[in-house]
XYZ file of C-alpha atoms in Angstrom:
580
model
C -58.706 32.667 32.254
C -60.511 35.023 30.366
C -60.467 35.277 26.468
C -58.839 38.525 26.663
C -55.981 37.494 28.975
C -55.319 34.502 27.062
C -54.527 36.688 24.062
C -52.550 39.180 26.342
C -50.605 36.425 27.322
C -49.917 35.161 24.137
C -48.727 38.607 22.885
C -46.075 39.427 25.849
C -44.992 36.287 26.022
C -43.938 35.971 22.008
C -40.040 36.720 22.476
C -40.153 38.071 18.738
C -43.065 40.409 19.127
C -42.464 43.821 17.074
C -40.570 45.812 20.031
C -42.397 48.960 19.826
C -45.660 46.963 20.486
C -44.111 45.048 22.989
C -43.051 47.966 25.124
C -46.141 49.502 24.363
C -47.557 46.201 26.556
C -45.274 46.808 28.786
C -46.285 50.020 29.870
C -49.893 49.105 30.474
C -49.383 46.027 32.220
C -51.257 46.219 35.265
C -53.661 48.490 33.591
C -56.602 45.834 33.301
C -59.251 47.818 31.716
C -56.894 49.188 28.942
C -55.754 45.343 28.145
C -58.988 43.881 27.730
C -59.990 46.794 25.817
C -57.228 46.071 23.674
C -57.747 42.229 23.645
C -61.261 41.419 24.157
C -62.241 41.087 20.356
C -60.181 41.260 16.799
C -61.044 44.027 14.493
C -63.332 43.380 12.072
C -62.934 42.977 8.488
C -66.069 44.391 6.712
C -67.374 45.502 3.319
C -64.761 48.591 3.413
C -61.977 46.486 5.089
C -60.681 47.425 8.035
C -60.160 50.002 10.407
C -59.058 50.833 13.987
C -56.447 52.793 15.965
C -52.783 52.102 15.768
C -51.280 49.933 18.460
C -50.639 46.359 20.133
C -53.555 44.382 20.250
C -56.192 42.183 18.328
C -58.284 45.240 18.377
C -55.742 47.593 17.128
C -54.442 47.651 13.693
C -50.803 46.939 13.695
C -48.096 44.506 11.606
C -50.183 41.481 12.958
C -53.497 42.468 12.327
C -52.603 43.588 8.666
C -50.804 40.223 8.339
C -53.979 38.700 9.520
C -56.015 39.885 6.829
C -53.518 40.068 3.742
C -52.901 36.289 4.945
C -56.604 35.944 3.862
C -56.664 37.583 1.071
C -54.003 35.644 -0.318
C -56.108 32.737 0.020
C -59.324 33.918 -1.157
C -57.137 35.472 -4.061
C -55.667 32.390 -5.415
C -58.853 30.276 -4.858
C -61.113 32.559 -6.732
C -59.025 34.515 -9.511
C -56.851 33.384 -12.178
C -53.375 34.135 -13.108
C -52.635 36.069 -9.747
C -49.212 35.257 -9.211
C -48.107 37.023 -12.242
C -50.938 39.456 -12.229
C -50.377 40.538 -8.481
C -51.731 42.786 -6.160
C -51.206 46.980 -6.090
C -50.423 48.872 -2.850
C -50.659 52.364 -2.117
C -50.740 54.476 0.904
C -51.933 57.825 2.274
C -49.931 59.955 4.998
C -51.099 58.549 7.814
C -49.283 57.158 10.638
C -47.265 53.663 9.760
C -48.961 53.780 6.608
C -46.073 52.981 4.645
C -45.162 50.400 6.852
C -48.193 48.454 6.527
C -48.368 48.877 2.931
C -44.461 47.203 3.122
C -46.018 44.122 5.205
C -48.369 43.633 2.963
C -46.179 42.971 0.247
C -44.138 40.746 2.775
C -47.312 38.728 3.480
C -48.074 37.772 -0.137
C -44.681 37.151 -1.232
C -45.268 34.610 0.763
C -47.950 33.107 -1.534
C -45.774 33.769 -4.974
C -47.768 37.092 -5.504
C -46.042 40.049 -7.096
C -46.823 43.149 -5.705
C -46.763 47.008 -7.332
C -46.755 49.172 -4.373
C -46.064 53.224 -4.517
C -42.228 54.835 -3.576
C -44.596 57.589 -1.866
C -48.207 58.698 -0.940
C -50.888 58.375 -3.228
C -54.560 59.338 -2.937
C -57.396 56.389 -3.328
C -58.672 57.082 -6.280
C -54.768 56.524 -8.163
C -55.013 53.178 -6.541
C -58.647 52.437 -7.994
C -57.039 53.215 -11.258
C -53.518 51.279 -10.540
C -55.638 48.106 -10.522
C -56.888 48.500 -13.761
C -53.619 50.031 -15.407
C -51.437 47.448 -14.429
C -54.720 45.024 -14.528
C -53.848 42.651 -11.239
C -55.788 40.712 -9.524
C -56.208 43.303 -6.525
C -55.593 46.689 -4.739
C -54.828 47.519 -1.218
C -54.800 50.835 0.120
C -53.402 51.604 3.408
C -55.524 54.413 4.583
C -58.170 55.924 7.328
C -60.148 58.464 5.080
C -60.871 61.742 7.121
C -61.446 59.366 10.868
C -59.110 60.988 13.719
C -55.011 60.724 13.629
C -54.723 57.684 15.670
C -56.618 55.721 12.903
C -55.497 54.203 9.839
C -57.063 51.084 7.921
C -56.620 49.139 4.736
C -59.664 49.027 2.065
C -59.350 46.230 -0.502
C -60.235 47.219 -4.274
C -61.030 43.907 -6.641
C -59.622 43.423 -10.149
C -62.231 45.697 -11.521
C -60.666 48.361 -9.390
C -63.771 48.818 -7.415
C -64.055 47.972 -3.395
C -65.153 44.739 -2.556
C -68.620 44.325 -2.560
C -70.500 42.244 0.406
C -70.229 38.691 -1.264
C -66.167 39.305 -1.907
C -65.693 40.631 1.497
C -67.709 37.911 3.326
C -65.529 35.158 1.205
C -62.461 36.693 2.248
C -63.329 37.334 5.867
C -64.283 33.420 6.284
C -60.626 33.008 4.943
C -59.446 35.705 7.927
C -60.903 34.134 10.373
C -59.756 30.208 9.415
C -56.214 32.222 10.996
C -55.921 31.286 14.861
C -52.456 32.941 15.511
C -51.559 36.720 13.823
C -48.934 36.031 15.177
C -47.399 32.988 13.121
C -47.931 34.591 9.575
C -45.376 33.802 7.594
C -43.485 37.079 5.758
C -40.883 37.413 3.344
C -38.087 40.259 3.668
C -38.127 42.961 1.426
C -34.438 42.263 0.235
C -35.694 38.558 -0.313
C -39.152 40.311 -2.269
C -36.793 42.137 -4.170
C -34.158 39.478 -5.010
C -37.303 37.469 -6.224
C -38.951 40.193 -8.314
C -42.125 39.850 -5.826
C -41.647 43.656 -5.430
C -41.711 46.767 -8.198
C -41.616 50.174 -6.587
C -44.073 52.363 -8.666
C -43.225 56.257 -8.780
C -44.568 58.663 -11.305
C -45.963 56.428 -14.416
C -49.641 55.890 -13.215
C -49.878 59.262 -12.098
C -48.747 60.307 -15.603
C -50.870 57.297 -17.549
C -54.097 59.062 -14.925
C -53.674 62.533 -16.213
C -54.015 61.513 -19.653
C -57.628 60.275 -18.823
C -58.555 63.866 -17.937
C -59.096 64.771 -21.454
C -62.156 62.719 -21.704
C -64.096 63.875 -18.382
C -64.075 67.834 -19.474
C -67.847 69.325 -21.242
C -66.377 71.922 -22.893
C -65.261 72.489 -26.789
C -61.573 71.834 -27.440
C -61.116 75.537 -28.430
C -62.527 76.734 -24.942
C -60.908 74.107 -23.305
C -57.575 75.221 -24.594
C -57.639 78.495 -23.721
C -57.018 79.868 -19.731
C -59.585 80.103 -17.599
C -60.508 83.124 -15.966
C -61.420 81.614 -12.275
C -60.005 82.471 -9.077
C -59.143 79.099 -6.816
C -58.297 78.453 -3.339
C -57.348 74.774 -2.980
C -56.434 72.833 0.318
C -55.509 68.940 0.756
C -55.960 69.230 4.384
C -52.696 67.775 5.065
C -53.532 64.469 2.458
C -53.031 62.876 -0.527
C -54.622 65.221 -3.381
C -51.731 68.650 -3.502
C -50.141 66.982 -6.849
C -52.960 65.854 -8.713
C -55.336 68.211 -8.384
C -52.761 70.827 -9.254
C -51.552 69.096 -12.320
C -55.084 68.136 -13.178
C -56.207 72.175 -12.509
C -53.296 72.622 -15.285
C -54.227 70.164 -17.712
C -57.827 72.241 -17.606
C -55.542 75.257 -17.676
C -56.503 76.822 -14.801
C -53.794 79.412 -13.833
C -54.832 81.162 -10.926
C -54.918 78.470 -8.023
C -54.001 79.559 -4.345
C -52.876 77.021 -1.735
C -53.510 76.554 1.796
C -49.696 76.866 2.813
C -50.232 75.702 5.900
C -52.814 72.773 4.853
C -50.129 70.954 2.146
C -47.905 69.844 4.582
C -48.414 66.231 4.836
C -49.578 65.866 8.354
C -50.620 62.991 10.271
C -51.271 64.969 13.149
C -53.569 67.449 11.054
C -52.877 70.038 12.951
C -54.783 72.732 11.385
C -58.127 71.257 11.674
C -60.288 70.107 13.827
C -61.225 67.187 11.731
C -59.643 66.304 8.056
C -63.191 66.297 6.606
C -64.373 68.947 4.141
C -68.103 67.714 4.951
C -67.369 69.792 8.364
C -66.853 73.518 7.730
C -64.586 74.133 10.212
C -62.071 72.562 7.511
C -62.509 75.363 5.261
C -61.623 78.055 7.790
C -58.092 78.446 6.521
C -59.312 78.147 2.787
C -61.915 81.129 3.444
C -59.121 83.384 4.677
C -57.269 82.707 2.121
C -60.345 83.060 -0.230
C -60.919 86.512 1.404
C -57.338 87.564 0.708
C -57.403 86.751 -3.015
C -61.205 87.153 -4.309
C -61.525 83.802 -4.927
C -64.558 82.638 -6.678
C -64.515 79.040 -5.380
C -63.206 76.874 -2.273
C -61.615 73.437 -2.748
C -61.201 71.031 -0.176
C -60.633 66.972 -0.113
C -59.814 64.523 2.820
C -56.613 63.029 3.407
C -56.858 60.032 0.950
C -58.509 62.563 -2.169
C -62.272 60.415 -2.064
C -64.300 63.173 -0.971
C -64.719 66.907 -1.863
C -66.037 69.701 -0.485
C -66.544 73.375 -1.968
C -67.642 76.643 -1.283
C -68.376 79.853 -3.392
C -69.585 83.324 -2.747
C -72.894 84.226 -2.110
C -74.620 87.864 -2.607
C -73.578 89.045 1.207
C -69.856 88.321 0.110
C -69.173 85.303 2.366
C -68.490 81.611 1.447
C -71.508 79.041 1.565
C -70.477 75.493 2.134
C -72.511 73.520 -0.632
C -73.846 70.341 0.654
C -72.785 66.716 -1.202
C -76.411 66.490 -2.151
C -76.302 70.631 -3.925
C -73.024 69.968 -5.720
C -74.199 66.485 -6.794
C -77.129 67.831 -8.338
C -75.218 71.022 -9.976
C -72.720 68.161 -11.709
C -75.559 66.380 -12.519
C -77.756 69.377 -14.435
C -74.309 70.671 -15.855
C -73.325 67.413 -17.498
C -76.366 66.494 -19.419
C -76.808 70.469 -20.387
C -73.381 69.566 -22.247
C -74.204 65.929 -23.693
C -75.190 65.157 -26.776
C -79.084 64.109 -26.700
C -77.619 61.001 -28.466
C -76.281 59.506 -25.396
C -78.769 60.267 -22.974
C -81.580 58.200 -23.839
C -79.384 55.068 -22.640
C -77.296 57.018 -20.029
C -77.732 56.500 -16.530
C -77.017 58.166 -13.723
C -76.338 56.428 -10.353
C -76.937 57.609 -6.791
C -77.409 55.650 -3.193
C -80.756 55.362 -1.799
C -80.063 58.163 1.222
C -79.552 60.767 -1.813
C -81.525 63.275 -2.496
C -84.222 63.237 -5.003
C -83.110 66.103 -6.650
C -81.124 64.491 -8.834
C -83.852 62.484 -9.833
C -86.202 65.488 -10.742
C -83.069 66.808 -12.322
C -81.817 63.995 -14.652
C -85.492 62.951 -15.930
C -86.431 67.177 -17.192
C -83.371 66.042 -19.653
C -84.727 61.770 -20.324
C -82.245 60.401 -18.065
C -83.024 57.379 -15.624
C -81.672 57.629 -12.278
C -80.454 54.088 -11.161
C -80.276 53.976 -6.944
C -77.422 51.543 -4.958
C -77.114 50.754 -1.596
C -74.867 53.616 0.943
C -71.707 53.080 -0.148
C -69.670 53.670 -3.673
C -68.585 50.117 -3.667
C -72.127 49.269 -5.019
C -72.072 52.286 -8.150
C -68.809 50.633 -8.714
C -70.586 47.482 -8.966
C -73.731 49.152 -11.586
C -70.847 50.436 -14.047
C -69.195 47.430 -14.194
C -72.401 45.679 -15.457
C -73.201 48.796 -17.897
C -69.671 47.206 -19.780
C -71.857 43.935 -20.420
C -74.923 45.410 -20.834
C -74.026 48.386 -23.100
C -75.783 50.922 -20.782
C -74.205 54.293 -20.635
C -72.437 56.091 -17.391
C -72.573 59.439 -16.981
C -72.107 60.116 -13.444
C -72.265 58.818 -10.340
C -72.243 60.277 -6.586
C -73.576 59.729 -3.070
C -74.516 62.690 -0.179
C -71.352 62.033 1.512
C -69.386 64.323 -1.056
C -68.164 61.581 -2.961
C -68.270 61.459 -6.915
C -67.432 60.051 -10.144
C -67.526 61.292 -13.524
C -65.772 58.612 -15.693
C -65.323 55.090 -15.122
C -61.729 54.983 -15.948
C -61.722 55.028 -11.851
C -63.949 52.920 -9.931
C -64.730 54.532 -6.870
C -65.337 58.339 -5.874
C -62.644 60.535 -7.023
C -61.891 64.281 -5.543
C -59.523 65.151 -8.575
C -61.887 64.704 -10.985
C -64.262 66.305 -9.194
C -62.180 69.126 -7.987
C -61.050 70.035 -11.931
C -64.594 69.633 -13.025
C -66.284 71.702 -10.103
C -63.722 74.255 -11.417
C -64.663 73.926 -15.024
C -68.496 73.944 -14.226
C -67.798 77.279 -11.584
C -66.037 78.964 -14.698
C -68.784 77.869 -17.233
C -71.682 79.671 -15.252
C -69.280 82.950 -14.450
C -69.221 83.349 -18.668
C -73.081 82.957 -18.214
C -72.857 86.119 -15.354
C -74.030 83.279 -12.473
C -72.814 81.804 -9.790
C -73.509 78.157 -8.703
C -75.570 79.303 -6.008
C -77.684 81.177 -8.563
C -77.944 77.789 -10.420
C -78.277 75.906 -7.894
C -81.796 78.856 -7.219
C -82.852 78.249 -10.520
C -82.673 74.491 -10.292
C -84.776 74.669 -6.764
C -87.325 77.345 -8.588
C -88.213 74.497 -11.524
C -87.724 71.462 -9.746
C -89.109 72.267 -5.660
C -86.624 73.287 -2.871
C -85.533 70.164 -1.607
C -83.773 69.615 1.958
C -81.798 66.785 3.086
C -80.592 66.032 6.243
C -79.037 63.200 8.937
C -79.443 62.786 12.094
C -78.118 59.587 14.751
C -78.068 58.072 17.978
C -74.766 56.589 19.920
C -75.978 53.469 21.690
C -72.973 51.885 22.459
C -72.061 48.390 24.410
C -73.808 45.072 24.413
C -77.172 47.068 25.685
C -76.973 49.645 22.510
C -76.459 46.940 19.859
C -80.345 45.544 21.398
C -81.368 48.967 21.624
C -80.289 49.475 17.723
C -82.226 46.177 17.258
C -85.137 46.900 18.905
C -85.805 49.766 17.049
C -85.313 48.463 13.149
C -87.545 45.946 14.730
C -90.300 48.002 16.230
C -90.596 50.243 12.924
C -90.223 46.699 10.722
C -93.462 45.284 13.254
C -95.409 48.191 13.273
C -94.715 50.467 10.535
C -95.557 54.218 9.967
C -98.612 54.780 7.711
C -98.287 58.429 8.453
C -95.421 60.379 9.337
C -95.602 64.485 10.100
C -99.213 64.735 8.836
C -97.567 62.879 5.738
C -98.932 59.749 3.915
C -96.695 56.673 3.551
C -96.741 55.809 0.418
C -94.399 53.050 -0.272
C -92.009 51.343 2.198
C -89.144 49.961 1.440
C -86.879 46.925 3.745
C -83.977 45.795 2.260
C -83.342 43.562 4.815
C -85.903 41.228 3.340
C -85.883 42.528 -0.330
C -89.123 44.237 -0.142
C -91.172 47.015 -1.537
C -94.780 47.559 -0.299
C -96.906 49.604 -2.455
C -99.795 51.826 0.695
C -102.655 51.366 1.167
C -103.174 48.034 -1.439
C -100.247 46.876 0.468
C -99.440 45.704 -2.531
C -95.745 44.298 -2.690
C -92.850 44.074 -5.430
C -89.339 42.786 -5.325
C -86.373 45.161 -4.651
C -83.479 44.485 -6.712
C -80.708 45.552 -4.517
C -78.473 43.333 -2.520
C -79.594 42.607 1.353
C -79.024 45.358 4.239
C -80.032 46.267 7.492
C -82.078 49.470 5.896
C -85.775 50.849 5.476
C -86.482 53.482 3.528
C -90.337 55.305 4.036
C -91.281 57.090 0.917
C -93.636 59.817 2.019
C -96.357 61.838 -0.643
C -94.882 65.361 -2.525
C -91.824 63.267 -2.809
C -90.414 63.182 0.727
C -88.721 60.476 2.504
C -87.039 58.893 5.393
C -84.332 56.131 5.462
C -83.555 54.579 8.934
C -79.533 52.182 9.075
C -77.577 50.850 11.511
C -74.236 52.243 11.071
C -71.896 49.227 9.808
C -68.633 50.664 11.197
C -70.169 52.257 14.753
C -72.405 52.396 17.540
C -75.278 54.608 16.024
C -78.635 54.394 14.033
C -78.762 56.784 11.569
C -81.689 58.736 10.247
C -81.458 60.422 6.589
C -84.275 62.420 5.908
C -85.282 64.051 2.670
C -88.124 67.109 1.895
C -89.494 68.980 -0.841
C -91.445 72.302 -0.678
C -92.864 75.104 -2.715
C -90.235 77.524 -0.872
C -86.643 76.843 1.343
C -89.426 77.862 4.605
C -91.980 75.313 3.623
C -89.057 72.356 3.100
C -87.123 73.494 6.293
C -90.348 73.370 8.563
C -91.357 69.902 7.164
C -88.074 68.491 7.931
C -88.274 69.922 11.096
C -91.739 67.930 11.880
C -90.118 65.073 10.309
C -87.226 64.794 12.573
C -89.907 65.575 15.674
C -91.844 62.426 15.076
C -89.068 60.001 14.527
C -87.317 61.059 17.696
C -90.508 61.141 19.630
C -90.804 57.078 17.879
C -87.252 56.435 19.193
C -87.749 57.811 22.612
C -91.142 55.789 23.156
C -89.270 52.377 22.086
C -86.291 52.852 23.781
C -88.699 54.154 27.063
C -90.311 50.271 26.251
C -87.126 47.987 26.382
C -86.216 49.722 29.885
């Protein structure tokens, strides 16, 4: 019997199967094809946790699959922490479907083990939950959630007890303790009357919200007597059916911002998400709603974050009268130039500011005109999580921290990428430059004008199935074997494989040590301080391609990335032409 049926069978034959997944089963029982899609491998529990679409199966996420994984968490918890029974774990959850539910059965799962649990009466963005860890200081955080993927998704990220994600070495200890599990099936749970009758479970409603508010004070660049008074700033601000409505609009009020317009239709919590083609505010067709209502009401900026309040995308006016969509890379680099501009020179000559390696340089140009260093991570905000933790040992100074993907951070109170603080602050730094008579568009001109236009873009390839994972191979290989010396008419002038920890210095070939963790990545840094970056996605079928330019004008930049993209696809077509 095949592995797949074998798990089938062990599923519809369990009498006490969840009955909703049962008839689910049921349904689709002589539907081969769907079964063994549903069957033929577990989800996998990765550096971000885990993720997949809600239903029966080992590759769906459902009560056993979350079981599954708490089940090893549990273990790796009380093998590797101290104090966690009494220190416990924090739960939160967005709006997503059976979020709450899972969130519940996760607390059932490590009652099991002795471990008290803190988990939310209602929805609560990611970026609370970062913070719940360290406020209530346990051992862990859980957060039931599936960012801005499609409605039938939801997944569970684990946060450590520095209230950061797990980073590879964590996640790779507790998915060995995952996978020591043979049967989902036979995880022991306790009730939640019997979690409650044991104190295992305290509901949490408005006191970390509060306790996070009262952080807000310390992220704001402006003089207590301007930051006291109203601002004169017209907002439009949408949730897109998440997490973020509350906080953002008691944060916009702490910054007393007065005139803020909602997306009516948008704050409805909606798993469905309805009015958008996709809950992401890195695709514009999110801010559709937000522009009408911008339109409407003269608004001088757009606010929009995903479902679980991690990412944030904005928009303001430009000289035709229309909304412009900045980019993560633009609006990192505007935070970037408008916090040092308001620092005292005192703190900037040990500050640092983080960014990932597929970031633009910008913010490198940027942060050095004022004698800041620029520290790079790995993709991903678990790893700037990871860099501010060590600046509390080593004494180093964070200032801010962000990645392309519209994700940022502008005090470590939270440890990973926070919309609310970025939403008040892109509102503070919007009203700053209006006083000045500019727009961010203007400063984000006059920041081009000194330090080069830059460009940034991404680009990817599905190859899915058993022959696409080779394909994906055979590339990273082929460009590892036979590397570019010259890409576009430019000059390679450093290349950089993380897979092997390496930096080689063209044409000496001269080589230093990186000092980043290992990953499937290499990054070509080209002369006039362009570059490429080629990964293998880690959660789908694709190769991905970031590209970054700089010109002497937006033509010059735009053209070169334009030849840039035209030789690595021409690469990709003549490998994948090879391995036919």
């Amino acid at each position: 019997m095949n592995i797949w049926k074998k798990a089938y069978e062990k599923w519809i034959g369990n009498e006490q199967l969840h009955p909703p997944l049962k008839k689910e089963l049921q349904s689709i029982q002589y539907n081969e094809e769907k079964l063994q899609e549903l069957f033929h491998k577990d989800l996998t529990f990765g550096t971000g946790g885990i993720r997949g679409v809600v239903g029966a199966g080992t590759n769906r996420l459902n009560i056993y699959t979350i079981r599954k994984v708490i089940h090893g968490l549990a273990h790796y918890l009380l093998a590797n922490c101290v104090n966690v029974k009494d220190r416990g774990v924090v739960i939160a959850y967005d709006n997503r479907y059976m979020s709450k539910e899972f969130a519940i059965e996760t607390a059932k799962t490590l009652g099991v083990f002795g471990i008290k649990t803190y988990v939310f009466t209602s929805i609560r963005p990611t970026p609370l939950l970062s913070y719940a860890v360290r406020y209530f200081g346990t051992v862990a955080g859980v957060m039931i959630t599936a960012s801005h993927n499609p409605p039938e998704y939801n997944g569970l990220k684990v946060y450590n007890e520095d209230g950061g994600q797990l980073i590879p070495e964590e996640a790779n200890e507790v998915m060995q303790e995952i996978q020591k599990l043979d049967n989902e099936l036979k995880v022991p749970i306790l009730s939640e009357i019997e979690l409650e009758e044991k104190e295992l479970l305290i509901w949490v409603e408005n006191e970390v919200d509060d306790a996070y508010l009262q952080e807000f004070v310390q992220i704001t660049r402006q003089p207590n007597d301007v930051f006291q008074t109203k601002r004169d700033l017209k907002i439009v601000f949408t949730p897109l059916h998440g997490t973020a409505y509350d906080l953002v609009r008691r944060g916009l009020d702490v910054f007393h911002f007065p005139e803020v317009h909602v997306v009516e239709e948008q704050i409805i919590s909606d798993p469905e998400f309805k009015t958008v083609e996709s809950p992401n505010p890195e695709e514009h067709q999110a801010f559709q709603l937000a522009m009408e209502k911008g339109y409407k009401v003269d608004a001088d900026i757009l606010l929009a974050t995903d479902p679980d309040a991690d990412r944030l995308g904005v928009a303001v006016k430009n000289k035709a009268g229309t909304y412009t969509v900045l980019t993560g890379n633009q609006l990192g680099c505007l935070f970037i130039d408008y916090i040092l501009t308001h620092t005292d020179p005192i703190f900037l000559k040990n500050g640092r500011i983080l960014k990932t390696i597929v970031t633009t340089e910008l913010a490198t140009s940027v942060a050095e005109s004022y004698g800041v260093e620029v520290v790079n991570t790995l993709t991903g905000f678990k790893y700037i999580a990871d860099e501010i933790r060590q600046y509390d040992e080593t004494g180093e100074t964070y200032l801010f921290g962000f990645e392309e993907s519209y994700g940022y951070l502008f005090s470590g109170f939270v440890r990973d990428k926070d919309a609310i603080q970025a939403a008040v602050m892109a509102c503070e730094m919007a009203e700053f430059w209006k006083r000045q008579g500019k727009t961010l568009l203007d400063v984000l001109e006059d920041l081009y004008e000194k330090h080069r236009f830059h460009v940034e873009d991404m680009t990817s390839i599905t190859l899915e199935g058993v022959s696409g994972t080779k394909q994906i191979e055979a590339i990273m290989n082929d460009v590892r074997d036979n590397p570019f010396t010259e890409i576009a008419s430019l000059q390679v002038e450093k290349i950089e494989d993380y897979l092997v920890g390496e930096r080689k210095i063209l044409p000496e070939e001269r080589q230093e040590t990186l000092d980043l963790p290992k990953e499937n990545t290499i990054k070509y840094i080209l002369e006039n301080n362009n570059w490429l970056c080629l990964r293998p996605s880690g959660t789908e079928p694709k190769i991905k391609c970031y590209y970054g330019v700089s010109g002497k004008s937006k033509e010059e930049s735009k053209i070169r990335l334009t030849s840039l993209k035209g030789a690595i696809e021409q690469r990709f077509d003549q490998i994948l032409k090879n391995i036919k």
